[in-house]
Amino acid sequence: QVQLVESGGGLVQTGGSLRLSCAASGHTLGSYTLGWFRQAPGKEREFVIVISWSDGSTYYADSVKGRFNISRDNDKKTVYLQMNSLKPEDTAVYYCAASSKSYGGRLIYGYDSWGQGTQVTVSS
């Protein structure tokens, strides 16, 4: 229902920071949930952080609380993931995702639009 284009991945050292961007186009985002999942090599895709477009409510995975933050730009239809205090276990392909519901949940099956993914690598 919406198209997602993400960017901002790269290679950083432990303790470093990165900011990911996800630009949405297509359907209005008024009732959508947007955010990120990630998938490490040999692992299943997992929930990271999302934001409800309607009221700005945010939902976090326990593993990133206190380190990752999500924000939005309504005019640009863009969401940002600010990643701080990065750890090697954060290494993964990060996927922007959108749900047509105001809260898409923590499972990949609740999301119906996906970006192409961007690689984040954190060295020891």
A tleap script that builds the chain and sets N, CA, C and O, in Angstrom:
source leaprc.protein.ff14SB
mol = sequence {
  NGLN VAL GLN LEU VAL GLU SER GLY GLY GLY
  LEU VAL GLN THR GLY GLY SER LEU ARG LEU
  SER CYS ALA ALA SER GLY HIE THR LEU GLY
  SER TYR THR LEU GLY TRP PHE ARG GLN ALA
  PRO GLY LYS GLU ARG GLU PHE VAL ILE VAL
  ILE SER TRP SER ASP GLY SER THR TYR TYR
  ALA ASP SER VAL LYS GLY ARG PHE ASN ILE
  SER ARG ASP ASN ASP LYS LYS THR VAL TYR
  LEU GLN MET ASN SER LEU LYS PRO GLU ASP
  THR ALA VAL TYR TYR CYS ALA ALA SER SER
  LYS SER TYR GLY GLY ARG LEU ILE TYR GLY
  TYR ASP SER TRP GLY GLN GLY THR GLN VAL
  THR VAL SER CSER
}
set mol.1.N position { 0.821 -1.202 0.000 }
set mol.1.CA position { 0.000 0.000 0.000 }
set mol.1.C position { 0.858 1.255 0.000 }
set mol.1.O position { 0.433 2.288 -0.517 }
set mol.2.N position { 2.051 1.187 0.567 }
set mol.2.CA position { 2.990 2.295 0.526 }
set mol.2.C position { 4.344 1.769 0.067 }
set mol.2.O position { 4.674 0.602 0.276 }
set mol.3.N position { 5.120 2.645 -0.559 }
set mol.3.CA position { 6.475 2.334 -0.966 }
set mol.3.C position { 7.452 2.923 0.043 }
set mol.3.O position { 7.278 4.055 0.496 }
set mol.4.N position { 8.479 2.152 0.395 }
set mol.4.CA position { 9.439 2.560 1.406 }
set mol.4.C position { 10.852 2.510 0.838 }
set mol.4.O position { 11.246 1.517 0.226 }
set mol.5.N position { 11.612 3.581 1.040 }
set mol.5.CA position { 12.997 3.661 0.616 }
set mol.5.C position { 13.840 4.041 1.823 }
set mol.5.O position { 13.649 5.110 2.403 }
set mol.6.N position { 14.772 3.171 2.206 }
set mol.6.CA position { 15.574 3.394 3.396 }
set mol.6.C position { 17.042 3.584 3.036 }
set mol.6.O position { 17.506 3.132 1.989 }
set mol.7.N position { 17.760 4.263 3.925 }
set mol.7.CA position { 19.165 4.546 3.714 }
set mol.7.C position { 19.829 4.844 5.052 }
set mol.7.O position { 19.149 5.001 6.066 }
set mol.8.N position { 21.160 4.922 5.056 }
set mol.8.CA position { 21.901 5.339 6.233 }
set mol.8.C position { 22.741 4.276 6.895 }
set mol.8.O position { 23.429 4.566 7.874 }
set mol.9.N position { 22.711 3.048 6.395 }
set mol.9.CA position { 23.511 1.995 6.983 }
set mol.9.C position { 24.992 2.205 6.748 }
set mol.9.O position { 25.394 3.056 5.955 }
set mol.10.N position { 25.805 1.415 7.449 }
set mol.10.CA position { 27.240 1.518 7.295 }
set mol.10.C position { 27.979 0.706 8.325 }
set mol.10.O position { 27.390 -0.106 9.039 }
set mol.11.N position { 29.289 0.933 8.396 }
set mol.11.CA position { 30.182 0.239 9.322 }
set mol.11.C position { 30.627 1.202 10.405 }
set mol.11.O position { 31.136 2.283 10.112 }
set mol.12.N position { 30.434 0.809 11.668 }
set mol.12.CA position { 30.847 1.628 12.800 }
set mol.12.C position { 31.496 0.742 13.855 }
set mol.12.O position { 31.315 -0.475 13.856 }
set mol.13.N position { 32.253 1.368 14.752 }
set mol.13.CA position { 32.849 0.663 15.866 }
set mol.13.C position { 31.882 0.583 17.042 }
set mol.13.O position { 30.932 1.361 17.130 }
set mol.14.N position { 32.129 -0.348 17.929 }
set mol.14.CA position { 31.335 -0.463 19.140 }
set mol.14.C position { 31.280 0.885 19.861 }
set mol.14.O position { 32.305 1.541 20.049 }
set mol.15.N position { 30.072 1.289 20.263 }
set mol.15.CA position { 29.879 2.564 20.924 }
set mol.15.C position { 29.552 3.710 19.997 }
set mol.15.O position { 29.221 4.801 20.462 }
set mol.16.N position { 29.634 3.493 18.698 }
set mol.16.CA position { 29.357 4.524 17.724 }
set mol.16.C position { 27.875 4.709 17.467 }
set mol.16.O position { 27.032 4.065 18.093 }
set mol.17.N position { 27.569 5.610 16.527 }
set mol.17.CA position { 26.189 5.965 16.217 }
set mol.17.C position { 25.936 5.962 14.721 }
set mol.17.O position { 26.848 6.194 13.927 }
set mol.18.N position { 24.706 5.701 14.346 }
set mol.18.CA position { 24.229 5.802 12.974 }
set mol.18.C position { 22.791 6.296 12.993 }
set mol.18.O position { 22.068 6.102 13.971 }
set mol.19.N position { 22.383 6.938 11.900 }
set mol.19.CA position { 20.989 7.317 11.734 }
set mol.19.C position { 20.462 6.753 10.425 }
set mol.19.O position { 21.022 7.007 9.359 }
set mol.20.N position { 19.383 5.986 10.514 }
set mol.20.CA position { 18.721 5.436 9.347 }
set mol.20.C position { 17.510 6.284 8.993 }
set mol.20.O position { 16.841 6.828 9.872 }
set mol.21.N position { 17.232 6.394 7.696 }
set mol.21.CA position { 16.080 7.132 7.210 }
set mol.21.C position { 15.199 6.216 6.384 }
set mol.21.O position { 15.691 5.320 5.698 }
set mol.22.N position { 13.899 6.443 6.450 }
set mol.22.CA position { 12.937 5.694 5.653 }
set mol.22.C position { 11.898 6.667 5.127 }
set mol.22.O position { 11.130 7.242 5.899 }
set mol.23.N position { 11.873 6.849 3.816 }
set mol.23.CA position { 10.925 7.742 3.168 }
set mol.23.C position { 9.770 6.940 2.595 }
set mol.23.O position { 9.980 5.954 1.888 }
set mol.24.N position { 8.554 7.360 2.900 }
set mol.24.CA position { 7.351 6.665 2.452 }
set mol.24.C position { 6.639 7.461 1.376 }
set mol.24.O position { 6.666 8.692 1.380 }
set mol.25.N position { 6.005 6.756 0.459 }
set mol.25.CA position { 5.196 7.387 -0.568 }
set mol.25.C position { 4.009 6.491 -0.878 }
set mol.25.O position { 4.021 5.298 -0.577 }
set mol.26.N position { 2.987 7.078 -1.482 }
set mol.26.CA position { 1.802 6.320 -1.833 }
set mol.26.C position { 0.624 6.686 -0.952 }
set mol.26.O position { 0.181 7.835 -0.949 }
set mol.27.N position { 0.119 5.729 -0.212 }
set mol.27.CA position { -1.058 5.916 0.610 }
set mol.27.C position { -0.797 6.901 1.743 }
set mol.27.O position { 0.328 7.015 2.230 }
set mol.28.N position { -1.836 7.605 2.156 }
set mol.28.CA position { -1.716 8.481 3.316 }
set mol.28.C position { -1.330 7.665 4.547 }
set mol.28.O position { -1.752 6.519 4.702 }
set mol.29.N position { -0.524 8.269 5.417 }
set mol.29.CA position { 0.024 7.567 6.572 }
set mol.29.C position { -0.775 7.783 7.847 }
set mol.29.O position { -0.335 7.381 8.924 }
set mol.30.N position { -1.927 8.404 7.747 }
set mol.30.CA position { -2.694 8.790 8.923 }
set mol.30.C position { -2.997 7.667 9.895 }
set mol.30.O position { -3.004 7.889 11.105 }
set mol.31.N position { -3.246 6.475 9.398 }
set mol.31.CA position { -3.595 5.348 10.255 }
set mol.31.C position { -2.514 4.271 10.270 }
set mol.31.O position { -2.788 3.131 10.644 }
set mol.32.N position { -1.296 4.615 9.872 }
set mol.32.CA position { -0.213 3.646 9.714 }
set mol.32.C position { 0.717 3.589 10.924 }
set mol.32.O position { 0.788 4.510 11.738 }
set mol.33.N position { 1.422 2.465 11.002 }
set mol.33.CA position { 2.560 2.296 11.893 }
set mol.33.C position { 3.805 2.111 11.035 }
set mol.33.O position { 3.813 1.272 10.134 }
set mol.34.N position { 4.854 2.879 11.301 }
set mol.34.CA position { 6.106 2.770 10.558 }
set mol.34.C position { 7.266 2.539 11.516 }
set mol.34.O position { 7.253 3.025 12.646 }
set mol.35.N position { 8.266 1.796 11.060 }
set mol.35.CA position { 9.443 1.591 11.876 }
set mol.35.C position { 10.374 0.566 11.274 }
set mol.35.O position { 10.412 0.372 10.059 }
set mol.36.N position { 11.133 -0.094 12.153 }
set mol.36.CA position { 12.184 -0.999 11.693 }
set mol.36.C position { 12.143 -2.363 12.348 }
set mol.36.O position { 11.833 -2.505 13.530 }
set mol.37.N position { 12.468 -3.367 11.537 }
set mol.37.CA position { 12.842 -4.695 11.970 }
set mol.37.C position { 14.288 -4.922 11.542 }
set mol.37.O position { 14.826 -4.149 10.750 }
set mol.38.N position { 14.923 -5.977 12.057 }
set mol.38.CA position { 16.276 -6.295 11.638 }
set mol.38.C position { 16.460 -7.798 11.567 }
set mol.38.O position { 15.748 -8.561 12.219 }
set mol.39.N position { 17.436 -8.213 10.756 }
set mol.39.CA position { 17.711 -9.631 10.573 }
set mol.39.C position { 19.216 -9.846 10.496 }
set mol.39.O position { 19.873 -9.369 9.570 }
set mol.40.N position { 19.756 -10.563 11.467 }
set mol.40.CA position { 21.160 -10.913 11.493 }
set mol.40.C position { 21.380 -12.209 10.714 }
set mol.40.O position { 20.438 -12.981 10.534 }
set mol.41.N position { 22.609 -12.464 10.248 }
set mol.41.CA position { 22.888 -13.700 9.507 }
set mol.41.C position { 22.494 -14.936 10.308 }
set mol.41.O position { 22.879 -15.080 11.468 }
set mol.42.N position { 21.729 -15.819 9.689 }
set mol.42.CA position { 21.304 -17.044 10.334 }
set mol.42.C position { 20.202 -16.885 11.354 }
set mol.42.O position { 19.827 -17.860 12.006 }
set mol.43.N position { 19.670 -15.679 11.515 }
set mol.43.CA position { 18.626 -15.418 12.495 }
set mol.43.C position { 17.328 -15.009 11.810 }
set mol.43.O position { 17.318 -14.632 10.638 }
set mol.44.N position { 16.238 -15.091 12.559 }
set mol.44.CA position { 14.946 -14.647 12.061 }
set mol.44.C position { 14.836 -13.128 12.173 }
set mol.44.O position { 15.475 -12.503 13.020 }
set mol.45.N position { 14.018 -12.555 11.308 }
set mol.45.CA position { 13.777 -11.125 11.367 }
set mol.45.C position { 13.052 -10.782 12.669 }
set mol.45.O position { 12.096 -11.460 13.046 }
set mol.46.N position { 13.508 -9.724 13.358 }
set mol.46.CA position { 12.962 -9.375 14.657 }
set mol.46.C position { 12.570 -7.905 14.735 }
set mol.46.O position { 13.122 -7.052 14.039 }
set mol.47.N position { 11.613 -7.640 15.591 }
set mol.47.CA position { 11.121 -6.300 15.860 }
set mol.47.C position { 12.188 -5.449 16.521 }
set mol.47.O position { 12.924 -5.930 17.382 }
set mol.48.N position { 12.278 -4.169 16.119 }
set mol.48.CA position { 13.222 -3.237 16.724 }
set mol.48.C position { 12.489 -2.056 17.360 }
set mol.48.O position { 12.517 -1.886 18.579 }
set mol.49.N position { 11.834 -1.245 16.531 }
set mol.49.CA position { 11.201 -0.024 17.020 }
set mol.49.C position { 10.216 0.488 15.973 }
set mol.49.O position { 10.504 0.440 14.777 }
set mol.50.N position { 9.056 0.978 16.414 }
set mol.50.CA position { 8.055 1.522 15.494 }
set mol.50.C position { 7.388 2.743 16.104 }
set mol.50.O position { 7.480 2.984 17.308 }
set mol.51.N position { 6.710 3.510 15.249 }
set mol.51.CA position { 5.984 4.687 15.685 }
set mol.51.C position { 4.620 4.708 15.013 }
set mol.51.O position { 4.503 4.414 13.823 }
set mol.52.N position { 3.592 5.053 15.774 }
set mol.52.CA position { 2.253 5.237 15.222 }
set mol.52.C position { 2.160 6.620 14.607 }
set mol.52.O position { 2.420 7.620 15.276 }
set mol.53.N position { 1.788 6.681 13.325 }
set mol.53.CA position { 1.751 7.973 12.647 }
set mol.53.C position { 0.664 8.886 13.173 }
set mol.53.O position { 0.808 10.108 13.125 }
set mol.54.N position { -0.410 8.323 13.670 }
set mol.54.CA position { -1.550 9.122 14.091 }
set mol.54.C position { -1.274 9.950 15.334 }
set mol.54.O position { -1.672 11.114 15.397 }
set mol.55.N position { -0.597 9.371 16.333 }
set mol.55.CA position { -0.387 10.088 17.587 }
set mol.55.C position { 1.065 10.115 18.059 }
set mol.55.O position { 1.355 10.689 19.109 }
set mol.56.N position { 1.977 9.511 17.311 }
set mol.56.CA position { 3.384 9.534 17.667 }
set mol.56.C position { 3.799 8.550 18.736 }
set mol.56.O position { 4.939 8.601 19.199 }
set mol.57.N position { 2.917 7.656 19.144 }
set mol.57.CA position { 3.274 6.646 20.139 }
set mol.57.C position { 4.379 5.754 19.605 }
set mol.57.O position { 4.365 5.373 18.435 }
set mol.58.N position { 5.339 5.419 20.462 }
set mol.58.CA position { 6.480 4.599 20.065 }
set mol.58.C position { 6.522 3.311 20.863 }
set mol.58.O position { 6.056 3.251 22.001 }
set mol.59.N position { 7.091 2.274 20.245 }
set mol.59.CA position { 7.182 0.961 20.848 }
set mol.59.C position { 8.575 0.401 20.552 }
set mol.59.O position { 9.049 0.456 19.417 }
set mol.60.N position { 9.217 -0.134 21.580 }
set mol.60.CA position { 10.616 -0.523 21.493 }
set mol.60.C position { 10.810 -1.981 21.878 }
set mol.60.O position { 10.093 -2.518 22.723 }
set mol.61.N position { 11.793 -2.613 21.242 }
set mol.61.CA position { 12.286 -3.890 21.723 }
set mol.61.C position { 13.154 -3.660 22.955 }
set mol.61.O position { 13.857 -2.654 23.041 }
set mol.62.N position { 13.108 -4.585 23.905 }
set mol.62.CA position { 13.890 -4.434 25.129 }
set mol.62.C position { 15.385 -4.280 24.840 }
set mol.62.O position { 16.087 -3.583 25.573 }
set mol.63.N position { 15.869 -4.913 23.795 }
set mol.63.CA position { 17.285 -4.908 23.486 }
set mol.63.C position { 17.819 -3.544 23.054 }
set mol.63.O position { 19.031 -3.329 23.069 }
set mol.64.N position { 16.933 -2.615 22.669 }
set mol.64.CA position { 17.392 -1.319 22.177 }
set mol.64.C position { 16.918 -0.150 23.035 }
set mol.64.O position { 17.260 0.995 22.740 }
set mol.65.N position { 16.152 -0.402 24.072 }
set mol.65.CA position { 15.682 0.677 24.941 }
set mol.65.C position { 16.860 1.425 25.555 }
set mol.65.O position { 17.813 0.818 26.043 }
set mol.66.N position { 16.776 2.759 25.520 }
set mol.66.CA position { 17.841 3.588 26.044 }
set mol.66.C position { 18.958 3.855 25.065 }
set mol.66.O position { 19.824 4.688 25.335 }
set mol.67.N position { 18.966 3.165 23.921 }
set mol.67.CA position { 20.018 3.343 22.917 }
set mol.67.C position { 19.483 3.827 21.573 }
set mol.67.O position { 20.126 4.636 20.904 }
set mol.68.N position { 18.315 3.339 21.176 }
set mol.68.CA position { 17.717 3.701 19.893 }
set mol.68.C position { 16.533 4.631 20.112 }
set mol.68.O position { 15.803 4.495 21.093 }
set mol.69.N position { 16.346 5.578 19.198 }
set mol.69.CA position { 15.201 6.465 19.225 }
set mol.69.C position { 14.616 6.597 17.824 }
set mol.69.O position { 15.344 6.551 16.832 }
set mol.70.N position { 13.298 6.761 17.749 }
set mol.70.CA position { 12.627 6.928 16.475 }
set mol.70.C position { 11.945 8.291 16.449 }
set mol.70.O position { 11.422 8.748 17.466 }
set mol.71.N position { 11.952 8.939 15.287 }
set mol.71.CA position { 11.294 10.217 15.107 }
set mol.71.C position { 10.688 10.277 13.709 }
set mol.71.O position { 10.952 9.412 12.874 }
set mol.72.N position { 9.880 11.293 13.458 }
set mol.72.CA position { 9.196 11.402 12.171 }
set mol.72.C position { 9.163 12.838 11.684 }
set mol.72.O position { 9.230 13.780 12.474 }
set mol.73.N position { 9.058 12.992 10.367 }
set mol.73.CA position { 8.853 14.274 9.720 }
set mol.73.C position { 7.575 14.125 8.894 }
set mol.73.O position { 7.575 13.459 7.859 }
set mol.74.N position { 6.497 14.742 9.350 }
set mol.74.CA position { 5.207 14.568 8.693 }
set mol.74.C position { 5.210 15.098 7.255 }
set mol.74.O position { 4.640 14.469 6.362 }
set mol.75.N position { 5.846 16.247 7.029 }
set mol.75.CA position { 5.858 16.851 5.700 }
set mol.75.C position { 6.624 15.994 4.698 }
set mol.75.O position { 6.218 15.874 3.542 }
set mol.76.N position { 7.725 15.402 5.135 }
set mol.76.CA position { 8.548 14.568 4.260 }
set mol.76.C position { 8.099 13.114 4.238 }
set mol.76.O position { 8.637 12.313 3.473 }
set mol.77.N position { 7.125 12.763 5.063 }
set mol.77.CA position { 6.677 11.377 5.196 }
set mol.77.C position { 7.870 10.452 5.428 }
set mol.77.O position { 8.018 9.421 4.771 }
set mol.78.N position { 8.700 10.841 6.362 }
set mol.78.CA position { 9.941 10.133 6.637 }
set mol.78.C position { 10.063 9.825 8.119 }
set mol.78.O position { 9.709 10.645 8.966 }
set mol.79.N position { 10.566 8.640 8.424 }
set mol.79.CA position { 10.886 8.270 9.797 }
set mol.79.C position { 12.382 8.049 9.904 }
set mol.79.O position { 13.030 7.633 8.944 }
set mol.80.N position { 12.925 8.330 11.083 }
set mol.80.CA position { 14.347 8.222 11.330 }
set mol.80.C position { 14.593 7.310 12.516 }
set mol.80.O position { 13.850 7.323 13.497 }
set mol.81.N position { 15.648 6.521 12.408 }
set mol.81.CA position { 16.104 5.684 13.511 }
set mol.81.C position { 17.484 6.154 13.925 }
set mol.81.O position { 18.452 5.978 13.185 }
set mol.82.N position { 17.580 6.754 15.107 }
set mol.82.CA position { 18.857 7.174 15.658 }
set mol.82.C position { 19.383 6.059 16.555 }
set mol.82.O position { 18.765 5.723 17.565 }
set mol.83.N position { 20.518 5.493 16.184 }
set mol.83.CA position { 21.115 4.379 16.902 }
set mol.83.C position { 22.382 4.857 17.593 }
set mol.83.O position { 23.325 5.298 16.936 }
set mol.84.N position { 22.403 4.770 18.908 }
set mol.84.CA position { 23.544 5.168 19.712 }
set mol.84.C position { 24.063 3.980 20.510 }
set mol.84.O position { 23.369 2.976 20.671 }
set mol.85.N position { 25.281 4.103 21.004 }
set mol.85.CA position { 25.899 3.057 21.823 }
set mol.85.C position { 25.785 1.694 21.159 }
set mol.85.O position { 25.391 0.713 21.790 }
set mol.86.N position { 26.131 1.646 19.896 }
set mol.86.CA position { 25.967 0.422 19.118 }
set mol.86.C position { 26.865 -0.701 19.630 }
set mol.86.O position { 27.991 -0.473 20.072 }
set mol.87.N position { 26.336 -1.909 19.556 }
set mol.87.CA position { 27.024 -3.112 19.998 }
set mol.87.C position { 27.174 -4.078 18.827 }
set mol.87.O position { 26.407 -3.999 17.867 }
set mol.88.N position { 28.146 -4.990 18.886 }
set mol.88.CA position { 28.285 -5.969 17.801 }
set mol.88.C position { 27.005 -6.754 17.544 }
set mol.88.O position { 26.732 -7.118 16.400 }
set mol.89.N position { 26.217 -7.022 18.575 }
set mol.89.CA position { 24.982 -7.761 18.390 }
set mol.89.C position { 23.907 -6.971 17.653 }
set mol.89.O position { 22.868 -7.528 17.300 }
set mol.90.N position { 24.143 -5.675 17.416 }
set mol.90.CA position { 23.241 -4.880 16.595 }
set mol.90.C position { 23.493 -5.083 15.105 }
set mol.90.O position { 22.717 -4.601 14.280 }
set mol.91.N position { 24.557 -5.781 14.750 }
set mol.91.CA position { 24.872 -6.032 13.352 }
set mol.91.C position { 23.751 -6.819 12.690 }
set mol.91.O position { 23.390 -7.903 13.147 }
set mol.92.N position { 23.202 -6.271 11.614 }
set mol.92.CA position { 22.078 -6.894 10.927 }
set mol.92.C position { 21.723 -6.072 9.698 }
set mol.92.O position { 22.215 -4.958 9.515 }
set mol.93.N position { 20.864 -6.634 8.862 }
set mol.93.CA position { 20.195 -5.855 7.832 }
set mol.93.C position { 18.948 -5.263 8.463 }
set mol.93.O position { 18.126 -5.988 9.022 }
set mol.94.N position { 18.806 -3.956 8.376 }
set mol.94.CA position { 17.672 -3.262 8.960 }
set mol.94.C position { 16.650 -2.959 7.874 }
set mol.94.O position { 16.982 -2.390 6.834 }
set mol.95.N position { 15.404 -3.346 8.126 }
set mol.95.CA position { 14.321 -3.179 7.172 }
set mol.95.C position { 13.286 -2.197 7.696 }
set mol.95.O position { 12.777 -2.358 8.805 }
set mol.96.N position { 12.980 -1.194 6.911 }
set mol.96.CA position { 11.854 -0.325 7.205 }
set mol.96.C position { 10.567 -1.071 6.888 }
set mol.96.O position { 10.492 -1.789 5.892 }
set mol.97.N position { 9.557 -0.904 7.729 }
set mol.97.CA position { 8.296 -1.615 7.555 }
set mol.97.C position { 7.121 -0.702 7.869 }
set mol.97.O position { 7.237 0.227 8.669 }
set mol.98.N position { 5.991 -0.976 7.233 }
set mol.98.CA position { 4.775 -0.206 7.454 }
set mol.98.C position { 3.590 -1.138 7.608 }
set mol.98.O position { 3.454 -2.123 6.882 }
set mol.99.N position { 2.738 -0.809 8.564 }
set mol.99.CA position { 1.480 -1.507 8.771 }
set mol.99.C position { 0.333 -0.548 8.517 }
set mol.99.O position { 0.408 0.622 8.894 }
set mol.100.N position { -0.712 -1.022 7.892 }
set mol.100.CA position { -1.877 -0.190 7.628 }
set mol.100.C position { -2.724 0.040 8.874 }
set mol.100.O position { -3.697 0.793 8.829 }
set mol.101.N position { -2.370 -0.592 9.972 }
set mol.101.CA position { -3.046 -0.392 11.245 }
set mol.101.C position { -2.313 0.650 12.081 }
set mol.101.O position { -1.118 0.880 11.895 }
set mol.102.N position { -3.038 1.277 13.000 }
set mol.102.CA position { -2.432 2.302 13.847 }
set mol.102.C position { -1.366 1.723 14.764 }
set mol.102.O position { -0.454 2.439 15.177 }
set mol.103.N position { -1.468 0.439 15.088 }
set mol.103.CA position { -0.412 -0.274 15.785 }
set mol.103.C position { -0.253 -1.633 15.126 }
set mol.103.O position { -1.128 -2.492 15.238 }
set mol.104.N position { 0.862 -1.825 14.440 }
set mol.104.CA position { 1.076 -3.046 13.686 }
set mol.104.C position { 1.560 -4.217 14.508 }
set mol.104.O position { 1.583 -5.344 14.013 }
set mol.105.N position { 1.948 -3.985 15.750 }
set mol.105.CA position { 2.408 -5.052 16.611 }
set mol.105.C position { 3.898 -5.293 16.491 }
set mol.105.O position { 4.620 -4.510 15.874 }
set mol.106.N position { 4.357 -6.398 17.096 }
set mol.106.CA position { 5.767 -6.738 17.159 }
set mol.106.C position { 6.155 -7.885 16.231 }
set mol.106.O position { 7.316 -8.294 16.212 }
set mol.107.N position { 5.215 -8.404 15.474 }
set mol.107.CA position { 5.456 -9.531 14.594 }
set mol.107.C position { 5.501 -9.078 13.142 }
set mol.107.O position { 4.787 -8.156 12.749 }
set mol.108.N position { 6.349 -9.734 12.344 }
set mol.108.CA position { 6.502 -9.337 10.950 }
set mol.108.C position { 5.206 -9.494 10.171 }
set mol.108.O position { 4.996 -8.801 9.176 }
set mol.109.N position { 4.340 -10.391 10.609 }
set mol.109.CA position { 3.097 -10.653 9.890 }
set mol.109.C position { 2.109 -9.504 9.997 }
set mol.109.O position { 1.141 -9.456 9.238 }
set mol.110.N position { 2.327 -8.589 10.910 }
set mol.110.CA position { 1.464 -7.431 11.037 }
set mol.110.C position { 1.792 -6.302 10.083 }
set mol.110.O position { 1.104 -5.281 10.078 }
set mol.111.N position { 2.828 -6.462 9.276 }
set mol.111.CA position { 3.291 -5.408 8.377 }
set mol.111.C position { 3.164 -5.841 6.930 }
set mol.111.O position { 3.492 -6.974 6.578 }
set mol.112.N position { 2.685 -4.931 6.093 }
set mol.112.CA position { 2.373 -5.273 4.710 }
set mol.112.C position { 3.196 -4.516 3.674 }
set mol.112.O position { 3.007 -4.726 2.476 }
set mol.113.N position { 4.102 -3.641 4.102 }
set mol.113.CA position { 5.017 -2.954 3.193 }
set mol.113.C position { 6.413 -2.989 3.791 }
set mol.113.O position { 6.585 -2.808 4.996 }
set mol.114.N position { 7.418 -3.225 2.937 }
set mol.114.CA position { 8.797 -3.365 3.401 }
set mol.114.C position { 9.761 -2.624 2.488 }
set mol.114.O position { 9.565 -2.572 1.274 }
set mol.115.N position { 10.803 -2.050 3.082 }
set mol.115.CA position { 11.890 -1.487 2.312 }
set mol.115.C position { 12.852 -2.561 1.864 }
set mol.115.O position { 12.658 -3.740 2.161 }
set mol.116.N position { 13.893 -2.158 1.149 }
set mol.116.CA position { 14.842 -3.111 0.573 }
set mol.116.C position { 15.888 -3.586 1.570 }
set mol.116.O position { 16.571 -4.577 1.315 }
set mol.117.N position { 16.025 -2.906 2.690 }
set mol.117.CA position { 16.998 -3.258 3.704 }
set mol.117.C position { 18.292 -2.481 3.551 }
set mol.117.O position { 18.709 -2.169 2.436 }
set mol.118.N position { 18.929 -2.169 4.678 }
set mol.118.CA position { 20.224 -1.508 4.674 }
set mol.118.C position { 21.110 -2.161 5.734 }
set mol.118.O position { 20.662 -2.420 6.851 }
set mol.119.N position { 22.360 -2.424 5.380 }
set mol.119.CA position { 23.270 -3.166 6.245 }
set mol.119.C position { 23.871 -2.262 7.313 }
set mol.119.O position { 24.376 -1.180 7.014 }
set mol.120.N position { 23.812 -2.715 8.559 }
set mol.120.CA position { 24.488 -2.070 9.673 }
set mol.120.C position { 25.467 -3.079 10.256 }
set mol.120.O position { 25.071 -4.170 10.668 }
set mol.121.N position { 26.745 -2.715 10.289 }
set mol.121.CA position { 27.774 -3.586 10.824 }
set mol.121.C position { 28.512 -2.865 11.947 }
set mol.121.O position { 29.005 -1.753 11.757 }
set mol.122.N position { 28.587 -3.494 13.107 }
set mol.122.CA position { 29.252 -2.921 14.273 }
set mol.122.C position { 30.446 -3.806 14.605 }
set mol.122.O position { 30.274 -4.976 14.945 }
set mol.123.N position { 31.640 -3.262 14.512 }
set mol.123.CA position { 32.858 -4.013 14.772 }
set mol.123.C position { 33.212 -3.967 16.246 }
set mol.123.O position { 32.859 -3.021 16.951 }
set mol.124.N position { 33.913 -5.000 16.710 }
set mol.124.CA position { 34.313 -5.090 18.109 }
set mol.124.C position { 35.432 -4.119 18.425 }
set mol.124.O position { 35.895 -4.060 19.564 }
savepdb mol mol.pdb
quit
